[in-house]
Short mmCIF file of C-alpha atoms and ligand atoms in Angstrom, two decimals:
data_model
loop_
_atom_site.label_atom_id
_atom_site.label_comp_id
_atom_site.label_asym_id
_atom_site.label_seq_id
_atom_site.Cartn_x
_atom_site.Cartn_y
_atom_site.Cartn_z
CA UNK A 97 130.54 104.84 131.53
CA UNK A 98 127.49 106.96 132.25
CA UNK A 99 127.22 108.24 135.82
CA UNK A 100 124.08 109.86 137.22
CA UNK A 101 123.33 111.38 140.59
CA UNK A 102 120.56 109.26 142.06
CA UNK A 103 118.37 111.15 144.53
CA UNK A 104 117.31 107.82 146.03
CA UNK A 105 120.88 107.00 147.18
CA UNK A 106 122.20 110.60 147.27
CA UNK A 107 125.19 109.34 145.25
CA UNK A 108 126.64 109.35 141.77
CA UNK A 109 126.03 105.86 140.46
CA UNK A 110 127.03 104.05 137.30
CA UNK A 111 124.01 103.75 135.09
CA UNK A 112 123.15 100.68 133.04
CA UNK A 113 119.62 99.81 131.90
CA UNK A 114 118.20 96.49 133.06
CA UNK A 115 116.51 95.64 129.76
CA UNK A 116 116.90 96.37 126.06
CA UNK A 117 115.29 99.75 126.36
CA UNK A 118 115.84 102.47 128.96
CA UNK A 119 112.45 103.15 130.53
CA UNK A 120 112.09 106.81 131.53
CA UNK A 121 109.26 108.81 132.99
CA UNK A 122 109.25 112.60 133.09
CA UNK A 123 106.76 114.44 135.30
CA UNK A 124 105.18 116.89 132.90
CA UNK A 125 103.34 120.19 133.16
CA UNK A 126 99.99 120.95 134.75
CA UNK A 127 98.27 122.39 131.71
CA UNK A 128 96.40 125.37 133.17
CA UNK A 129 98.86 128.13 132.33
CA UNK A 130 101.70 129.09 129.99
CA UNK A 131 105.01 127.39 130.76
CA UNK A 132 107.54 130.07 131.74
CA UNK A 133 111.25 129.75 131.08
CA UNK A 134 111.81 128.31 134.58
CA UNK A 135 109.32 125.51 133.98
CA UNK A 136 110.96 124.73 130.64
CA UNK A 137 114.45 124.14 132.08
CA UNK A 138 113.49 120.64 133.27
CA UNK A 139 112.53 119.48 129.79
CA UNK A 140 115.79 120.85 128.39
CA UNK A 141 117.89 118.94 130.93
CA UNK A 142 115.92 115.72 130.35
CA UNK A 143 116.28 116.16 126.62
CA UNK A 144 120.03 116.08 127.18
CA UNK A 145 119.59 112.94 129.29
CA UNK A 146 117.73 111.17 126.46
CA UNK A 147 120.19 112.35 123.81
CA UNK A 148 123.10 111.27 126.00
CA UNK A 149 121.62 107.79 126.44
CA UNK A 150 121.15 107.53 122.69
CA UNK A 151 124.74 108.70 122.06
CA UNK A 152 125.81 105.82 124.32
CA UNK A 153 123.95 103.42 122.06
CA UNK A 154 120.88 102.83 124.24
CA UNK A 155 117.29 102.73 123.03
CA UNK A 156 114.93 104.88 125.07
CA UNK A 157 111.22 104.63 125.80
CA UNK A 158 110.03 107.72 127.59
CA UNK A 159 106.64 108.79 128.84
CA UNK A 160 105.85 112.44 129.56
CA UNK A 161 102.56 113.12 131.30
CA UNK A 162 100.24 116.08 130.96
CA UNK A 163 98.36 116.79 134.17
CA UNK A 164 94.86 117.96 133.29
CA UNK A 165 93.09 117.05 136.52
CA UNK A 166 93.61 116.78 140.27
CA UNK A 167 96.61 119.08 140.85
CA UNK A 168 95.38 121.39 143.57
CA UNK A 169 96.77 124.86 144.13
CA UNK A 170 98.60 123.85 147.32
CA UNK A 171 100.38 120.75 145.89
CA UNK A 172 98.79 118.90 148.85
CA UNK A 173 95.10 118.24 149.19
CA UNK A 174 93.76 121.70 149.64
CA UNK A 175 92.63 124.55 147.46
CA UNK A 176 91.09 124.64 144.06
CA UNK A 177 92.04 122.34 141.21
CA UNK A 178 94.46 124.31 139.01
CA UNK A 179 92.46 123.46 135.89
CA UNK A 180 89.22 124.78 137.41
CA UNK A 181 91.07 127.95 138.35
CA UNK A 182 92.33 128.31 134.78
CA UNK A 183 88.79 127.85 133.46
CA UNK A 184 87.44 130.61 135.72
CA UNK A 185 90.25 132.95 134.76
CA UNK A 186 89.67 132.49 131.05
CA UNK A 187 85.91 131.95 130.90
CA UNK A 188 86.46 128.61 129.19
CA UNK A 189 85.70 125.00 130.06
CA UNK A 190 88.40 123.01 131.84
CA UNK A 191 88.70 120.84 128.74
CA UNK A 192 89.30 123.88 126.55
CA UNK A 193 91.90 125.17 129.00
CA UNK A 194 93.70 121.82 128.96
CA UNK A 195 93.63 121.62 125.15
CA UNK A 196 94.91 125.18 124.82
CA UNK A 197 97.88 124.74 127.15
CA UNK A 198 98.77 121.28 125.87
CA UNK A 199 99.01 122.77 122.37
CA UNK A 200 101.11 125.70 123.65
CA UNK A 201 103.41 123.42 125.62
CA UNK A 202 103.98 121.22 122.58
CA UNK A 203 104.78 124.31 120.50
CA UNK A 204 107.47 125.38 122.99
CA UNK A 205 108.70 121.82 123.13
CA UNK A 206 109.20 121.79 119.37
CA UNK A 207 110.82 125.22 119.30
CA UNK A 208 113.37 123.96 121.82
CA UNK A 209 114.18 120.93 119.63
CA UNK A 210 113.36 118.57 122.48
CA UNK A 211 113.31 114.86 121.71
CA UNK A 212 109.67 113.77 121.55
CA UNK A 213 108.67 111.33 124.25
CA UNK A 214 107.56 107.99 122.85
CA UNK A 215 104.26 108.50 124.72
CA UNK A 216 102.47 111.71 125.71
CA UNK A 217 100.17 110.59 128.53
CA UNK A 218 97.21 112.76 129.44
CA UNK A 219 96.04 112.16 133.01
CA UNK A 220 92.33 112.04 132.17
CA UNK A 221 92.96 109.15 129.77
CA UNK A 222 93.93 106.94 132.74
CA UNK A 223 90.98 107.37 135.11
CA UNK A 224 89.93 103.70 134.96
CA UNK A 225 93.51 102.72 135.79
CA UNK A 226 93.50 105.17 138.71
CA UNK A 227 90.35 103.56 140.12
CA UNK A 228 91.84 100.08 139.73
CA UNK A 229 94.97 101.26 141.58
CA UNK A 230 92.89 102.68 144.45
CA UNK A 231 91.02 99.37 144.64
CA UNK A 232 94.34 97.55 144.96
CA UNK A 233 95.69 99.95 147.63
CA UNK A 234 92.49 99.48 149.61
CA UNK A 235 92.61 95.71 149.18
CA UNK A 236 96.18 95.77 150.51
CA UNK A 237 95.14 97.77 153.56
CA UNK A 238 96.81 101.10 152.78
CA UNK A 239 93.81 103.42 152.59
CA UNK A 240 90.92 104.78 154.63
CA UNK A 241 87.90 106.77 153.62
CA UNK A 242 86.91 110.18 154.94
CA UNK A 243 84.10 112.52 153.93
CA UNK A 244 86.64 114.18 151.64
CA UNK A 245 87.99 111.17 149.78
CA UNK A 246 90.10 108.05 149.94
CA UNK A 247 93.32 108.70 151.87
CA UNK A 248 96.64 106.92 151.93
CA UNK A 249 97.66 105.93 155.45
CA UNK A 250 101.36 106.76 155.35
CA UNK A 251 101.97 104.98 158.67
CA UNK A 252 101.30 101.71 156.79
CA UNK A 253 104.28 102.20 154.53
CA UNK A 254 107.42 101.73 156.53
CA UNK A 255 109.73 103.51 154.10
CA UNK A 256 107.47 106.50 153.55
CA UNK A 257 109.93 109.04 154.97
CA UNK A 258 113.02 107.43 153.43
CA UNK A 259 113.12 108.90 149.95
CA UNK A 260 112.96 112.54 150.99
CA UNK A 261 114.45 111.97 154.45
CA UNK A 262 111.31 113.49 155.90
CA UNK A 263 111.09 114.32 159.57
CA UNK A 264 107.59 112.95 160.10
CA UNK A 265 107.54 113.59 163.87
CA UNK A 266 108.54 117.19 163.24
CA UNK A 267 105.91 117.53 160.54
CA UNK A 268 103.25 116.15 162.87
CA UNK A 269 104.30 118.47 165.71
CA UNK A 270 104.36 121.45 163.37
CA UNK A 271 100.97 120.70 161.86
CA UNK A 272 98.67 123.69 161.60
CA UNK A 273 96.78 124.59 164.72
CA UNK A 274 93.25 123.48 164.08
CA UNK A 275 94.42 120.59 161.92
CA UNK A 276 91.28 118.73 162.59
CA UNK A 277 90.18 117.02 159.45
CA UNK A 278 89.85 113.30 159.41
CA UNK A 279 93.40 112.53 158.36
CA UNK A 280 95.14 110.02 160.61
CA UNK A 281 98.64 111.43 160.04
CA UNK A 282 99.70 114.82 158.79
CA UNK A 283 101.55 113.23 155.84
CA UNK A 284 98.51 111.20 154.69
CA UNK A 285 97.28 112.28 151.28
CA UNK A 286 94.25 111.83 149.04
CA UNK A 287 94.46 109.16 146.37
CA UNK A 288 90.92 109.96 145.33
CA UNK A 289 88.87 113.07 146.13
CA UNK A 290 85.08 113.14 146.50
CA UNK A 291 83.15 116.08 145.09
CA UNK A 292 80.80 117.54 147.68
CA UNK A 293 77.25 118.72 146.99
CA UNK A 294 77.43 122.10 145.33
CA UNK A 295 81.21 121.96 144.85
CA UNK A 296 82.28 123.22 141.45
CA UNK A 297 84.44 120.61 139.81
CA UNK A 298 83.60 119.93 136.19
CA UNK A 299 85.90 116.97 135.67
CA UNK A 300 84.21 114.18 137.61
CA UNK A 301 83.91 110.42 137.47
CA UNK A 302 81.69 108.07 139.43
CA UNK A 303 83.61 105.86 141.80
CA UNK A 304 82.54 104.33 145.11
CA UNK A 305 79.01 105.54 144.38
CA UNK A 306 79.94 109.24 144.26
CA UNK A 307 81.39 111.77 141.86
CA UNK A 308 85.08 112.39 142.33
CA UNK A 309 88.48 112.72 140.72
CA UNK A 310 91.97 111.29 141.26
CA UNK A 311 94.51 112.80 143.64
CA UNK A 312 97.42 114.44 141.84
CA UNK A 313 100.21 111.89 142.38
CA UNK A 314 98.19 108.88 141.35
CA UNK A 315 98.37 109.49 137.60
CA UNK A 316 102.16 109.11 137.57
CA UNK A 317 102.07 105.78 139.43
CA UNK A 318 99.31 104.36 137.20
CA UNK A 319 100.71 105.68 133.92
CA UNK A 320 104.10 104.16 134.72
CA UNK A 321 102.47 100.85 135.63
CA UNK A 322 100.47 100.76 132.42
CA UNK A 323 102.88 102.18 129.87
CA UNK A 324 106.31 101.14 131.13
CA UNK A 325 106.01 98.64 133.97
CA UNK A 326 107.75 99.31 137.25
CA UNK A 327 110.48 99.57 138.29
CA UNK A 328 111.49 101.90 135.49
CA UNK A 329 115.11 102.91 134.93
CA UNK A 330 114.92 106.67 135.44
CA UNK A 331 112.29 109.01 136.82
CA UNK A 332 112.81 112.76 136.44
CA UNK A 333 111.34 115.90 137.96
CA UNK A 334 112.06 119.16 139.76
CA UNK A 335 113.55 119.26 143.28
CA UNK A 336 110.21 120.53 144.59
CA UNK A 337 108.75 117.11 143.71
CA UNK A 338 110.91 115.20 146.19
CA UNK A 339 109.09 115.65 149.51
CA UNK A 340 105.48 115.34 148.38
CA UNK A 341 104.84 114.37 144.78
CA UNK A 342 107.53 111.74 144.28
CA UNK A 343 107.38 110.48 147.84
CA UNK A 344 103.67 109.86 147.30
CA UNK A 345 104.11 108.29 143.86
CA UNK A 346 106.55 105.79 145.40
CA UNK A 347 104.18 105.02 148.27
CA UNK A 348 101.25 104.49 145.90
CA UNK A 349 103.20 102.21 143.61
CA UNK A 350 104.28 100.09 146.55
CA UNK A 351 100.78 99.87 148.00
CA UNK A 352 99.06 99.03 144.72
CA UNK A 353 101.63 96.89 142.92
CA UNK A 354 104.16 95.93 145.60
CA UNK A 355 107.14 97.23 143.60
CA UNK A 356 109.67 100.04 143.63
CA UNK A 357 108.72 102.72 141.14
CA UNK A 358 112.13 103.59 139.71
CA UNK A 359 115.81 102.66 140.04
CA UNK A 360 117.18 106.15 139.40
CA UNK A 361 115.66 109.50 140.33
CA UNK A 362 116.96 112.71 138.79
CA UNK A 363 115.90 116.13 140.04
CA UNK A 364 116.74 119.51 138.61
CA UNK A 365 117.13 122.69 140.58
CA UNK A 366 115.38 126.04 140.13
CA UNK A 367 116.49 129.12 138.25
CA UNK A 368 116.21 132.66 139.52
CA UNK A 369 115.94 135.73 137.33
CA UNK A 370 118.21 138.65 138.23
CA UNK A 371 118.61 136.97 141.62
CA UNK A 372 114.87 136.82 142.27
CA UNK A 373 112.29 134.06 142.34
CA UNK A 374 110.10 133.89 139.25
CA UNK A 375 106.84 135.50 140.23
CA UNK A 376 103.99 137.48 138.75
CA UNK A 377 104.40 140.26 141.29
CA UNK A 378 107.98 140.86 140.13
CA UNK A 379 106.89 140.86 136.48
CA UNK A 380 109.59 138.35 135.55
CA UNK A 381 107.44 135.47 134.36
CA UNK A 382 109.09 135.32 130.94
CA UNK A 383 107.79 133.02 128.23
CA UNK A 384 109.72 131.98 125.13
CA UNK A 385 107.64 134.54 123.25
CA UNK A 386 108.97 137.31 125.56
CA UNK A 387 112.52 136.25 124.76
CA UNK A 388 111.67 136.25 121.04
CA UNK A 389 110.43 139.84 121.33
CA UNK A 390 113.86 140.77 122.64
CA UNK A 391 115.60 138.99 119.78
CA UNK A 392 116.44 135.64 121.37
CA UNK A 393 115.41 132.32 119.88
CA UNK A 394 114.25 129.30 121.88
CA UNK A 395 117.57 127.67 120.98
CA UNK A 396 119.54 130.62 122.40
CA UNK A 397 117.70 129.90 125.64
CA UNK A 398 118.44 126.18 125.40
CA UNK A 399 122.09 127.11 124.87
CA UNK A 400 121.97 129.17 128.09
CA UNK A 401 120.32 126.37 130.10
CA UNK A 402 122.86 123.78 128.98
CA UNK A 403 125.78 126.05 129.83
CA UNK A 404 125.11 125.15 133.47
CA UNK A 405 124.34 122.05 135.49
CA UNK A 406 120.89 120.67 136.22
CA UNK A 407 121.58 120.35 139.94
CA UNK A 408 122.89 123.87 140.40
CA UNK A 409 120.83 126.95 141.20
CA UNK A 410 121.09 129.09 138.12
CA UNK A 411 120.64 132.82 137.81
CA UNK A 412 119.22 134.01 134.52
CA UNK A 413 120.05 137.48 133.23
CA UNK A 414 119.63 138.94 129.77
CA UNK A 415 123.39 139.57 129.68
CA UNK A 416 124.05 135.85 130.19
CA UNK A 417 121.47 135.04 127.52
CA UNK A 418 123.27 137.45 125.18
CA UNK A 419 126.51 135.55 125.86
CA UNK A 420 124.78 132.22 125.14
CA UNK A 421 123.44 133.60 121.88
CA UNK A 422 126.90 134.82 120.86
CA UNK A 423 128.36 131.42 121.70
CA UNK A 424 125.77 129.62 119.58
CA UNK A 425 126.48 132.00 116.70
CA UNK A 426 130.22 131.38 117.02
CA UNK A 427 129.64 127.60 116.91
CA UNK A 428 127.46 127.98 113.81
CA UNK A 429 130.22 130.00 112.19
CA UNK A 430 132.78 127.37 113.01
CA UNK A 431 130.52 124.86 111.27
CA UNK A 432 130.09 127.23 108.33
CA UNK A 433 133.89 127.31 108.12
CA UNK A 434 133.96 123.51 107.97
CA UNK A 435 131.79 123.76 104.86
CA UNK A 436 134.23 126.17 103.23
CA UNK A 437 137.56 124.57 103.98
CA UNK A 438 138.99 121.35 105.34
CA UNK A 439 139.01 121.30 109.16
CA UNK A 440 140.52 118.06 110.41
CA UNK A 441 139.63 118.43 114.08
CA UNK A 442 141.21 116.50 116.91
CA UNK A 443 138.58 113.79 117.41
CA UNK A 444 137.21 115.57 120.43
CA UNK A 445 133.67 114.19 120.36
CA UNK A 446 134.58 111.25 122.59
CA UNK A 447 135.76 113.71 125.24
CA UNK A 448 132.61 115.80 124.86
CA UNK A 449 130.47 112.72 125.41
CA UNK A 450 132.64 111.68 128.34
CA UNK A 451 131.97 115.05 130.00
CA UNK A 452 128.22 114.69 129.50
CA UNK A 453 128.41 111.08 130.74
CA UNK A 454 129.65 112.51 134.01
CA UNK A 455 126.20 113.30 135.42
CA UNK A 456 125.26 115.48 132.43
CA UNK A 457 128.10 117.95 132.85
CA UNK A 458 127.24 119.96 129.77
CA UNK A 459 129.13 123.00 131.11
CA UNK A 460 132.40 121.08 130.90
CA UNK A 461 131.46 119.77 127.47
CA UNK A 462 130.78 123.34 126.29
CA UNK A 463 134.21 124.45 127.50
CA UNK A 464 135.78 121.59 125.54
CA UNK A 465 133.92 122.64 122.42
CA UNK A 466 135.09 126.24 122.86
CA UNK A 467 138.69 125.18 123.24
CA UNK A 468 139.09 122.43 120.63
CA UNK A 469 138.95 122.12 116.89
CA UNK A 470 136.01 120.04 115.69
CA UNK A 471 135.69 118.39 112.32
CA UNK A 472 132.35 118.51 110.53
CA UNK A 473 131.78 114.91 111.63
CA UNK A 474 132.35 115.89 115.28
CA UNK A 475 130.04 118.89 114.91
CA UNK A 476 127.28 116.64 113.58
CA UNK A 477 127.55 114.33 116.58
CA UNK A 478 127.80 117.28 118.96
CA UNK A 479 124.71 118.86 117.48
CA UNK A 480 122.81 115.59 117.83
CA UNK A 481 123.90 115.37 121.48
CA UNK A 482 122.72 118.86 122.47
CA UNK A 483 119.89 119.37 119.97
CA UNK A 484 120.88 122.94 119.15
CA UNK A 485 120.07 122.84 115.44
CA UNK A 486 123.53 124.17 114.62
CA UNK A 487 123.86 122.27 111.38
CA UNK A 488 120.47 122.99 109.94
CA UNK A 489 121.14 126.65 110.62
CA UNK A 490 124.54 126.34 108.96
CA UNK A 491 123.92 125.07 105.45
CA UNK A 492 126.16 125.98 102.58
CA UNK A 493 124.96 129.40 101.51
CA UNK A 494 123.03 129.72 98.26
CA UNK A 495 124.91 129.80 94.96
CA UNK A 496 123.93 133.44 94.39
CA UNK A 497 125.39 134.47 97.72
CA UNK A 498 128.48 132.38 97.09
CA UNK A 499 128.84 134.14 93.72
CA UNK A 500 128.55 137.49 95.47
CA UNK A 501 131.31 136.54 97.91
CA UNK A 502 133.58 135.76 94.94
CA UNK A 503 132.55 138.89 93.07
CA UNK A 504 133.40 140.99 96.11
CA UNK A 505 136.82 139.37 96.23
CA UNK A 506 137.38 140.20 92.56
CA UNK A 507 136.18 143.78 93.01
CA UNK A 508 138.66 144.22 95.84
CA UNK A 509 141.48 142.82 93.72
CA UNK A 510 140.58 145.33 91.03
CA UNK A 511 140.48 148.06 93.68
CA UNK A 512 136.78 148.62 92.86
CA UNK A 513 136.02 149.36 96.50
CA UNK A 514 132.67 150.97 95.74
CA UNK A 515 131.37 147.70 94.25
CA UNK A 516 132.99 145.66 97.03
CA UNK A 517 131.20 147.79 99.66
CA UNK A 518 127.92 147.52 97.80
CA UNK A 519 128.20 143.73 97.85
CA UNK A 520 129.16 143.80 101.53
CA UNK A 521 125.89 145.66 102.28
CA UNK A 522 123.92 143.24 100.13
CA UNK A 523 125.39 140.25 102.01
CA UNK A 524 124.77 141.93 105.36
CA UNK A 525 121.10 142.26 104.50
CA UNK A 526 121.12 138.46 104.11
CA UNK A 527 122.73 138.06 107.53
CA UNK A 528 126.18 137.28 106.16
CA UNK A 529 129.57 138.92 106.39
CA UNK A 530 132.87 138.08 104.75
CA UNK A 531 136.03 137.58 106.76
CA UNK A 532 139.32 137.89 104.94
CA UNK A 533 141.75 135.19 106.00
CA UNK A 534 145.25 134.27 104.78
CA UNK A 535 143.71 131.43 102.77
CA UNK A 536 141.09 133.68 101.17
CA UNK A 537 137.70 135.08 102.15
CA UNK A 538 135.21 133.01 104.15
CA UNK A 539 131.63 133.96 104.87
CA UNK A 540 130.13 134.00 108.33
CA UNK A 541 126.73 134.55 109.89
CA UNK A 542 126.13 137.81 111.69
CA UNK A 543 122.92 136.66 113.34
P1 AMP E 245 104.48 125.66 138.83
O1 AMP E 245 103.58 125.88 137.64
O2 AMP E 245 105.05 126.93 139.39
O3 AMP E 245 103.90 124.74 139.85
O4 AMP E 245 105.74 124.90 138.26
C1 AMP E 245 105.64 123.64 137.69
C2 AMP E 245 106.96 122.97 137.82
O5 AMP E 245 107.98 123.72 137.14
C3 AMP E 245 107.42 122.88 139.27
O6 AMP E 245 106.94 121.71 139.87
C4 AMP E 245 108.92 122.94 139.15
O7 AMP E 245 109.47 121.63 139.11
C5 AMP E 245 109.16 123.68 137.87
N1 AMP E 245 109.58 125.07 138.15
C6 AMP E 245 108.82 126.07 138.62
N2 AMP E 245 109.54 127.19 138.78
C7 AMP E 245 110.79 126.90 138.39
C8 AMP E 245 112.02 127.64 138.31
N3 AMP E 245 112.10 128.91 138.69
N4 AMP E 245 113.11 126.99 137.87
C9 AMP E 245 113.04 125.70 137.48
N5 AMP E 245 111.94 124.95 137.55
C10 AMP E 245 110.82 125.54 137.98
ZN1 ZN E 246 104.74 112.86 138.67
#
């Protein structure tokens, strides 16, 4: 039985889909910048979620959105649009910036062997749907207009504070001195922003007789409505999304369509690097390419991420990445061994899946793998569950290399140690070593 921690109830709950297919929505990246290794953790955890559902025999339909408009620097309704900022920084158009970072994100996604979503949804492809949703919210009495845009009146939605357990009175009391715009409540937010005369905002659409663009949260509510139909089964994101982004998505869905947005909500925690926040000023904004320069593959990083739990705060260090890399190599060598001799295994895959079924406890599953014997069949299922490309990286070695392994063995028998050493060096250049065991030599990977 699959159990997941549901943010909405703050409890571990048994998960069962309501229909034939598990409907999942993953809040995706704002495509104005490279995704650093912290940003990528979420997609690794949700890849495990999808793979786990599939291992349990469920079909999955997942949408992952790409935010290319409306996400302002502050996460609320102030500051520049992140895409406009990216365009200024790079001397490109916003559309070029979006295209560039969508392509880069998809490249990282592939390198990490992440299960492709059934639908990649780009925010700017849903503008008409956004407008229709604002129309509905207005028709249902949830919005008001200011000089700045169309705002959601959060006092109209009784459960607004419930999801994130927000202290609205405290928020109101603590509102910035000089909070004097036309918002009725401090938690009200823009569902649609107007572009003022002279304001630089390239992405613009005419709505309500003026140029404007959708507020950030709206895309997720409208994409879910259009592509999946609410309520969906599982909605995923980072813990930072709980108080504003997801709270507002839920409110918008209710106001426009009168439904709950999702049954389950999963949120992953943040990683630190050497005990520090990831930040430019600390120079620790590592990309997958930075890890590659230091000799670590994307899959070594995935191995590190899955050695911990999605709800825990994780501290990344290069030493711990080194350990993850060594662990992945040792698993590949155990698979290589399965190709060279019979390993019966103790049918441990069921236990591995059981561990992951317990709210994605991959750390416990990893410990089981370390401490049990797996047959080739079990390794295949395990590799499918974690998406670590262990098998593809562990084929039978080529016939020439296999012949060299045998020749080395013969040379040793004939006490021709010079030839045996020569072959050892030749194999090492191919990334292979030979281990002598009581049942004869077996080859292993050294990298
Ligand atoms: P940002 O570009 O910093 O707004 O990050 C985009 C998303 O990535 C955030 O909304 C978070 O959910 C996630 N994220 C950012 N930093 C981290 C981190 N250090 N660890 C895990 N997730 C992160
Ligand atoms: Zn979202």
